[in-house]
PDB file of C-alpha atoms in Angstrom:
ATOM      1  CA  MET A   1      89.617  71.325  73.781  1.00  0.00           C
ATOM      2  CA  SER A   2      88.773  73.645  70.940  1.00  0.00           C
ATOM      3  CA  VAL A   3      89.875  77.265  70.797  1.00  0.00           C
ATOM      4  CA  LEU A   4      86.206  78.285  70.591  1.00  0.00           C
ATOM      5  CA  ARG A   5      85.439  76.475  73.875  1.00  0.00           C
ATOM      6  CA  THR A   6      88.453  78.119  75.567  1.00  0.00           C
ATOM      7  CA  ILE A   7      87.273  81.574  74.449  1.00  0.00           C
ATOM      8  CA  LYS A   8      83.731  80.814  75.680  1.00  0.00           C
ATOM      9  CA  ASP A   9      85.073  79.658  79.087  1.00  0.00           C
ATOM     10  CA  ALA A  10      87.160  82.820  79.405  1.00  0.00           C
ATOM     11  CA  LYS A  11      84.131  84.995  78.564  1.00  0.00           C
ATOM     12  CA  GLU A  12      82.007  83.154  81.158  1.00  0.00           C
ATOM     13  CA  ARG A  13      84.697  83.683  83.832  1.00  0.00           C
ATOM     14  CA  GLU A  14      84.885  87.375  82.904  1.00  0.00           C
ATOM     15  CA  MET A  15      81.116  87.755  83.245  1.00  0.00           C
ATOM     16  CA  ALA A  16      81.098  85.925  86.594  1.00  0.00           C
ATOM     17  CA  ILE A  17      83.763  88.270  87.987  1.00  0.00           C
ATOM     18  CA  LEU A  18      81.936  91.317  86.619  1.00  0.00           C
ATOM     19  CA  ASP A  19      78.656  90.111  88.185  1.00  0.00           C
ATOM     20  CA  PHE A  20      80.480  89.716  91.498  1.00  0.00           C
ATOM     21  CA  LEU A  21      82.149  93.146  91.348  1.00  0.00           C
ATOM     22  CA  ARG A  22      78.759  94.817  90.755  1.00  0.00           C
ATOM     23  CA  GLN A  23      77.775  93.732  94.284  1.00  0.00           C
ATOM     24  CA  VAL A  24      80.981  94.758  96.088  1.00  0.00           C
ATOM     25  CA  ASP A  25      80.446  97.545  98.635  1.00  0.00           C
ATOM     26  CA  VAL A  26      83.408  99.691  97.581  1.00  0.00           C
ATOM     27  CA  PHE A  27      82.420  99.548  93.892  1.00  0.00           C
ATOM     28  CA  LYS A  28      78.817 100.686  94.389  1.00  0.00           C
ATOM     29  CA  GLY A  29      77.671 102.994  91.578  1.00  0.00           C
ATOM     30  CA  LEU A  30      80.405 102.076  89.090  1.00  0.00           C
ATOM     31  CA  THR A  31      79.495 101.369  85.472  1.00  0.00           C
ATOM     32  CA  ASP A  32      80.297  98.078  83.768  1.00  0.00           C
ATOM     33  CA  SER A  33      83.154  99.697  81.853  1.00  0.00           C
ATOM     34  CA  GLN A  34      84.641 101.040  85.105  1.00  0.00           C
ATOM     35  CA  LEU A  35      84.277  97.605  86.723  1.00  0.00           C
ATOM     36  CA  THR A  36      85.866  95.923  83.718  1.00  0.00           C
ATOM     37  CA  GLY A  37      88.903  98.172  84.163  1.00  0.00           C
ATOM     38  CA  LEU A  38      89.175  97.058  87.797  1.00  0.00           C
ATOM     39  CA  GLU A  39      88.517  93.397  86.990  1.00  0.00           C
ATOM     40  CA  ASP A  40      91.811  93.206  85.118  1.00  0.00           C
ATOM     41  CA  HIS A  41      93.653  93.880  88.390  1.00  0.00           C
ATOM     42  CA  CYS A  42      91.862  91.349  90.625  1.00  0.00           C
ATOM     43  CA  ARG A  43      93.987  88.447  91.801  1.00  0.00           C
ATOM     44  CA  GLU A  44      92.034  85.595  93.368  1.00  0.00           C
ATOM     45  CA  MET A  45      93.448  83.749  96.374  1.00  0.00           C
ATOM     46  CA  GLU A  46      92.180  80.981  98.638  1.00  0.00           C
ATOM     47  CA  PHE A  47      92.874  80.415 102.333  1.00  0.00           C
ATOM     48  CA  ARG A  48      91.997  77.719 104.871  1.00  0.00           C
ATOM     49  CA  GLN A  49      90.536  78.214 108.333  1.00  0.00           C
ATOM     50  CA  ASN A  50      92.877  80.094 110.701  1.00  0.00           C
ATOM     51  CA  ASP A  51      95.300  81.042 107.899  1.00  0.00           C
ATOM     52  CA  LYS A  52      96.636  84.552 108.433  1.00  0.00           C
ATOM     53  CA  LEU A  53      96.207  86.795 105.393  1.00  0.00           C
ATOM     54  CA  PHE A  54      98.311  89.600 106.882  1.00  0.00           C
ATOM     55  CA  SER A  55      99.531  90.857 110.257  1.00  0.00           C
ATOM     56  CA  GLU A  56      98.922  94.054 112.165  1.00  0.00           C
ATOM     57  CA  GLY A  57     101.773  96.439 111.355  1.00  0.00           C
ATOM     58  CA  ASP A  58     102.625  94.866 107.971  1.00  0.00           C
ATOM     59  CA  ASP A  59     102.980  97.158 104.976  1.00  0.00           C
ATOM     60  CA  SER A  60      99.503  97.535 103.536  1.00  0.00           C
ATOM     61  CA  THR A  61      99.913  97.000  99.824  1.00  0.00           C
ATOM     62  CA  CYS A  62      96.533  95.570  98.795  1.00  0.00           C
ATOM     63  CA  LEU A  63      92.821  96.184  98.974  1.00  0.00           C
ATOM     64  CA  TRP A  64      91.008  92.897  99.677  1.00  0.00           C
ATOM     65  CA  ILE A  65      87.484  91.743  98.789  1.00  0.00           C
ATOM     66  CA  VAL A  66      85.801  88.628 100.201  1.00  0.00           C
ATOM     67  CA  LYS A  67      84.408  86.447  97.443  1.00  0.00           C
ATOM     68  CA  GLU A  68      83.407  83.455  99.610  1.00  0.00           C
ATOM     69  CA  GLY A  69      83.603  82.709 103.292  1.00  0.00           C
ATOM     70  CA  ARG A  70      84.479  85.125 106.077  1.00  0.00           C
ATOM     71  CA  VAL A  71      87.590  86.966 107.230  1.00  0.00           C
ATOM     72  CA  ASP A  72      88.013  88.125 110.831  1.00  0.00           C
ATOM     73  CA  LEU A  73      89.964  91.291 111.569  1.00  0.00           C
ATOM     74  CA  ARG A  74      91.644  90.930 114.975  1.00  0.00           C
ATOM     75  CA  PHE A  75      93.953  92.845 117.241  1.00  0.00           C
ATOM     76  CA  GLU A  76      96.989  90.922 118.438  1.00  0.00           C
ATOM     77  CA  LEU A  77      98.152  90.640 122.031  1.00  0.00           C
ATOM     78  CA  PRO A  78     101.915  90.396 122.572  1.00  0.00           C
ATOM     79  CA  ASP A  79     103.241  86.882 123.229  1.00  0.00           C
ATOM     80  CA  ARG A  80      99.790  85.265 122.924  1.00  0.00           C
ATOM     81  CA  LEU A  81      98.114  83.085 120.340  1.00  0.00           C
ATOM     82  CA  THR A  82      95.338  84.680 118.354  1.00  0.00           C
ATOM     83  CA  SER A  83      91.768  84.168 119.480  1.00  0.00           C
ATOM     84  CA  THR A  84      88.357  84.814 118.004  1.00  0.00           C
ATOM     85  CA  LYS A  85      87.753  86.858 121.193  1.00  0.00           C
ATOM     86  CA  ASN A  86      90.065  89.479 119.652  1.00  0.00           C
ATOM     87  CA  THR A  87      87.860  89.897 116.576  1.00  0.00           C
ATOM     88  CA  ILE A  88      86.976  93.517 115.914  1.00  0.00           C
ATOM     89  CA  SER A  89      85.123  92.981 112.646  1.00  0.00           C
ATOM     90  CA  ALA A  90      83.886  90.037 110.574  1.00  0.00           C
ATOM     91  CA  ILE A  91      84.087  90.640 106.823  1.00  0.00           C
ATOM     92  CA  SER A  92      81.864  88.539 104.596  1.00  0.00           C
ATOM     93  CA  GLU A  93      81.011  88.171 100.921  1.00  0.00           C
ATOM     94  CA  PHE A  94      81.105  91.378  98.797  1.00  0.00           C
ATOM     95  CA  MET A  95      82.820  93.298 101.605  1.00  0.00           C
ATOM     96  CA  THR A  96      86.170  95.081 101.422  1.00  0.00           C
ATOM     97  CA  PHE A  97      89.021  95.227 103.914  1.00  0.00           C
ATOM     98  CA  GLY A  98      92.626  96.380 103.904  1.00  0.00           C
ATOM     99  CA  TRP A  99      91.642  99.988 103.256  1.00  0.00           C
ATOM    100  CA  SER A 100      94.917 101.017 104.933  1.00  0.00           C
ATOM    101  CA  SER A 101      96.483 100.326 101.533  1.00  0.00           C
ATOM    102  CA  LEU A 102      94.894 103.546 100.284  1.00  0.00           C
ATOM    103  CA  VAL A 103      95.601 105.709 103.344  1.00  0.00           C
ATOM    104  CA  ALA A 104      99.031 106.794 104.625  1.00  0.00           C
ATOM    105  CA  PRO A 105     101.046 105.505 106.465  1.00  0.00           C
ATOM    106  CA  TYR A 106     100.039 102.323 104.552  1.00  0.00           C
ATOM    107  CA  LYS A 107     100.217  99.897 107.503  1.00  0.00           C
ATOM    108  CA  TYR A 108      97.595  97.306 108.415  1.00  0.00           C
ATOM    109  CA  LYS A 109      95.934  98.258 111.723  1.00  0.00           C
ATOM    110  CA  LEU A 110      94.645  94.738 112.460  1.00  0.00           C
ATOM    111  CA  SER A 111      95.492  91.152 111.496  1.00  0.00           C
ATOM    112  CA  ALA A 112      93.256  89.211 109.101  1.00  0.00           C
ATOM    113  CA  TYR A 113      92.380  85.522 109.488  1.00  0.00           C
ATOM    114  CA  CYS A 114      90.270  83.122 107.467  1.00  0.00           C
ATOM    115  CA  ALA A 115      87.342  82.452 109.831  1.00  0.00           C
ATOM    116  CA  THR A 116      85.501  79.748 107.886  1.00  0.00           C
ATOM    117  CA  ASN A 117      86.597  76.336 106.552  1.00  0.00           C
ATOM    118  CA  SER A 118      87.947  78.218 103.578  1.00  0.00           C
ATOM    119  CA  CYS A 119      87.660  81.660 102.086  1.00  0.00           C
ATOM    120  CA  ARG A 120      88.277  83.053  98.641  1.00  0.00           C
ATOM    121  CA  VAL A 121      89.329  86.640  98.254  1.00  0.00           C
ATOM    122  CA  PHE A 122      90.294  89.068  95.547  1.00  0.00           C
ATOM    123  CA  GLN A 123      93.320  91.247  96.038  1.00  0.00           C
ATOM    124  CA  ILE A 124      94.074  94.467  94.142  1.00  0.00           C
ATOM    125  CA  THR A 125      97.408  96.154  94.747  1.00  0.00           C
ATOM    126  CA  ARG A 126      97.605  99.805  95.732  1.00  0.00           C
ATOM    127  CA  GLU A 127      99.970 100.394  92.818  1.00  0.00           C
ATOM    128  CA  GLU A 128      97.436  99.045  90.305  1.00  0.00           C
ATOM    129  CA  LEU A 129      94.588 101.036  91.871  1.00  0.00           C
ATOM    130  CA  GLU A 130      96.600 104.262  91.884  1.00  0.00           C
ATOM    131  CA  LYS A 131      97.514 103.833  88.210  1.00  0.00           C
ATOM    132  CA  TYR A 132      93.896 103.121  87.314  1.00  0.00           C
ATOM    133  CA  PHE A 133      92.607 106.074  89.360  1.00  0.00           C
ATOM    134  CA  THR A 134      95.168 108.364  87.693  1.00  0.00           C
ATOM    135  CA  ARG A 135      93.832 107.333  84.281  1.00  0.00           C
ATOM    136  CA  ASP A 136      90.184 107.467  85.414  1.00  0.00           C
ATOM    137  CA  SER A 137      89.765 110.004  88.208  1.00  0.00           C
ATOM    138  CA  LYS A 138      85.959 109.623  88.244  1.00  0.00           C
ATOM    139  CA  THR A 139      86.313 105.952  89.179  1.00  0.00           C
ATOM    140  CA  GLY A 140      88.901 106.883  91.797  1.00  0.00           C
ATOM    141  CA  TYR A 141      86.570 109.474  93.290  1.00  0.00           C
ATOM    142  CA  LEU A 142      83.632 107.036  93.457  1.00  0.00           C
ATOM    143  CA  VAL A 143      85.717 104.249  95.005  1.00  0.00           C
ATOM    144  CA  MET A 144      87.256 106.573  97.608  1.00  0.00           C
ATOM    145  CA  SER A 145      83.809 108.040  98.433  1.00  0.00           C
ATOM    146  CA  ASN A 146      82.458 104.537  98.956  1.00  0.00           C
ATOM    147  CA  LEU A 147      85.497 103.672 101.041  1.00  0.00           C
ATOM    148  CA  VAL A 148      84.928 106.647 103.348  1.00  0.00           C
ATOM    149  CA  GLU A 149      81.318 105.523 103.803  1.00  0.00           C
ATOM    150  CA  ILE A 150      82.447 101.969 104.661  1.00  0.00           C
ATOM    151  CA  ILE A 151      85.057 103.186 107.157  1.00  0.00           C
ATOM    152  CA  GLY A 152      82.482 105.463 108.812  1.00  0.00           C
ATOM    153  CA  TYR A 153      79.997 102.603 109.086  1.00  0.00           C
ATOM    154  CA  ARG A 154      82.593 100.314 110.684  1.00  0.00           C
ATOM    155  CA  PHE A 155      83.593 102.963 113.204  1.00  0.00           C
ATOM    156  CA  ARG A 156      79.918 103.450 114.147  1.00  0.00           C
ATOM    157  CA  GLN A 157      79.652  99.656 114.622  1.00  0.00           C
ATOM    158  CA  LEU A 158      82.575  99.727 117.054  1.00  0.00           C
ATOM    159  CA  GLN A 159      80.950 102.452 119.124  1.00  0.00           C
TER     160      GLN A 159
END
């Protein structure tokens, strides 16, 4: 494979991620340059149906974004297997979860499970976000404003 082809493939992947990030709820209103700064911190992961992404009570270290598939957020009952009946919220493409990573005491309030045959997610660590927001406070403000809106919407859904 030529170096030119490798560079072209990398550019196409970059553009695909940028196109995706433009549609993510928590990044609404960000410019391409702001999104490009965040893109560098996205780590893509894949899970299979019923895989647990994290557990209620775990340290919340990452903000998550669904790229493909669906993730169910569930409460856990002591000494019982998980069930879809315990699903509080279903998170689909372009949606964010794991917002506890940006709010003290930094503990996940629910467990997350892959709810479709497979799901692909992006993960951005709190540490990387905090560093980026320190360098670019306008981006931090916009993301946190969007996050508050998302949290409010989800609470209204529960009511």
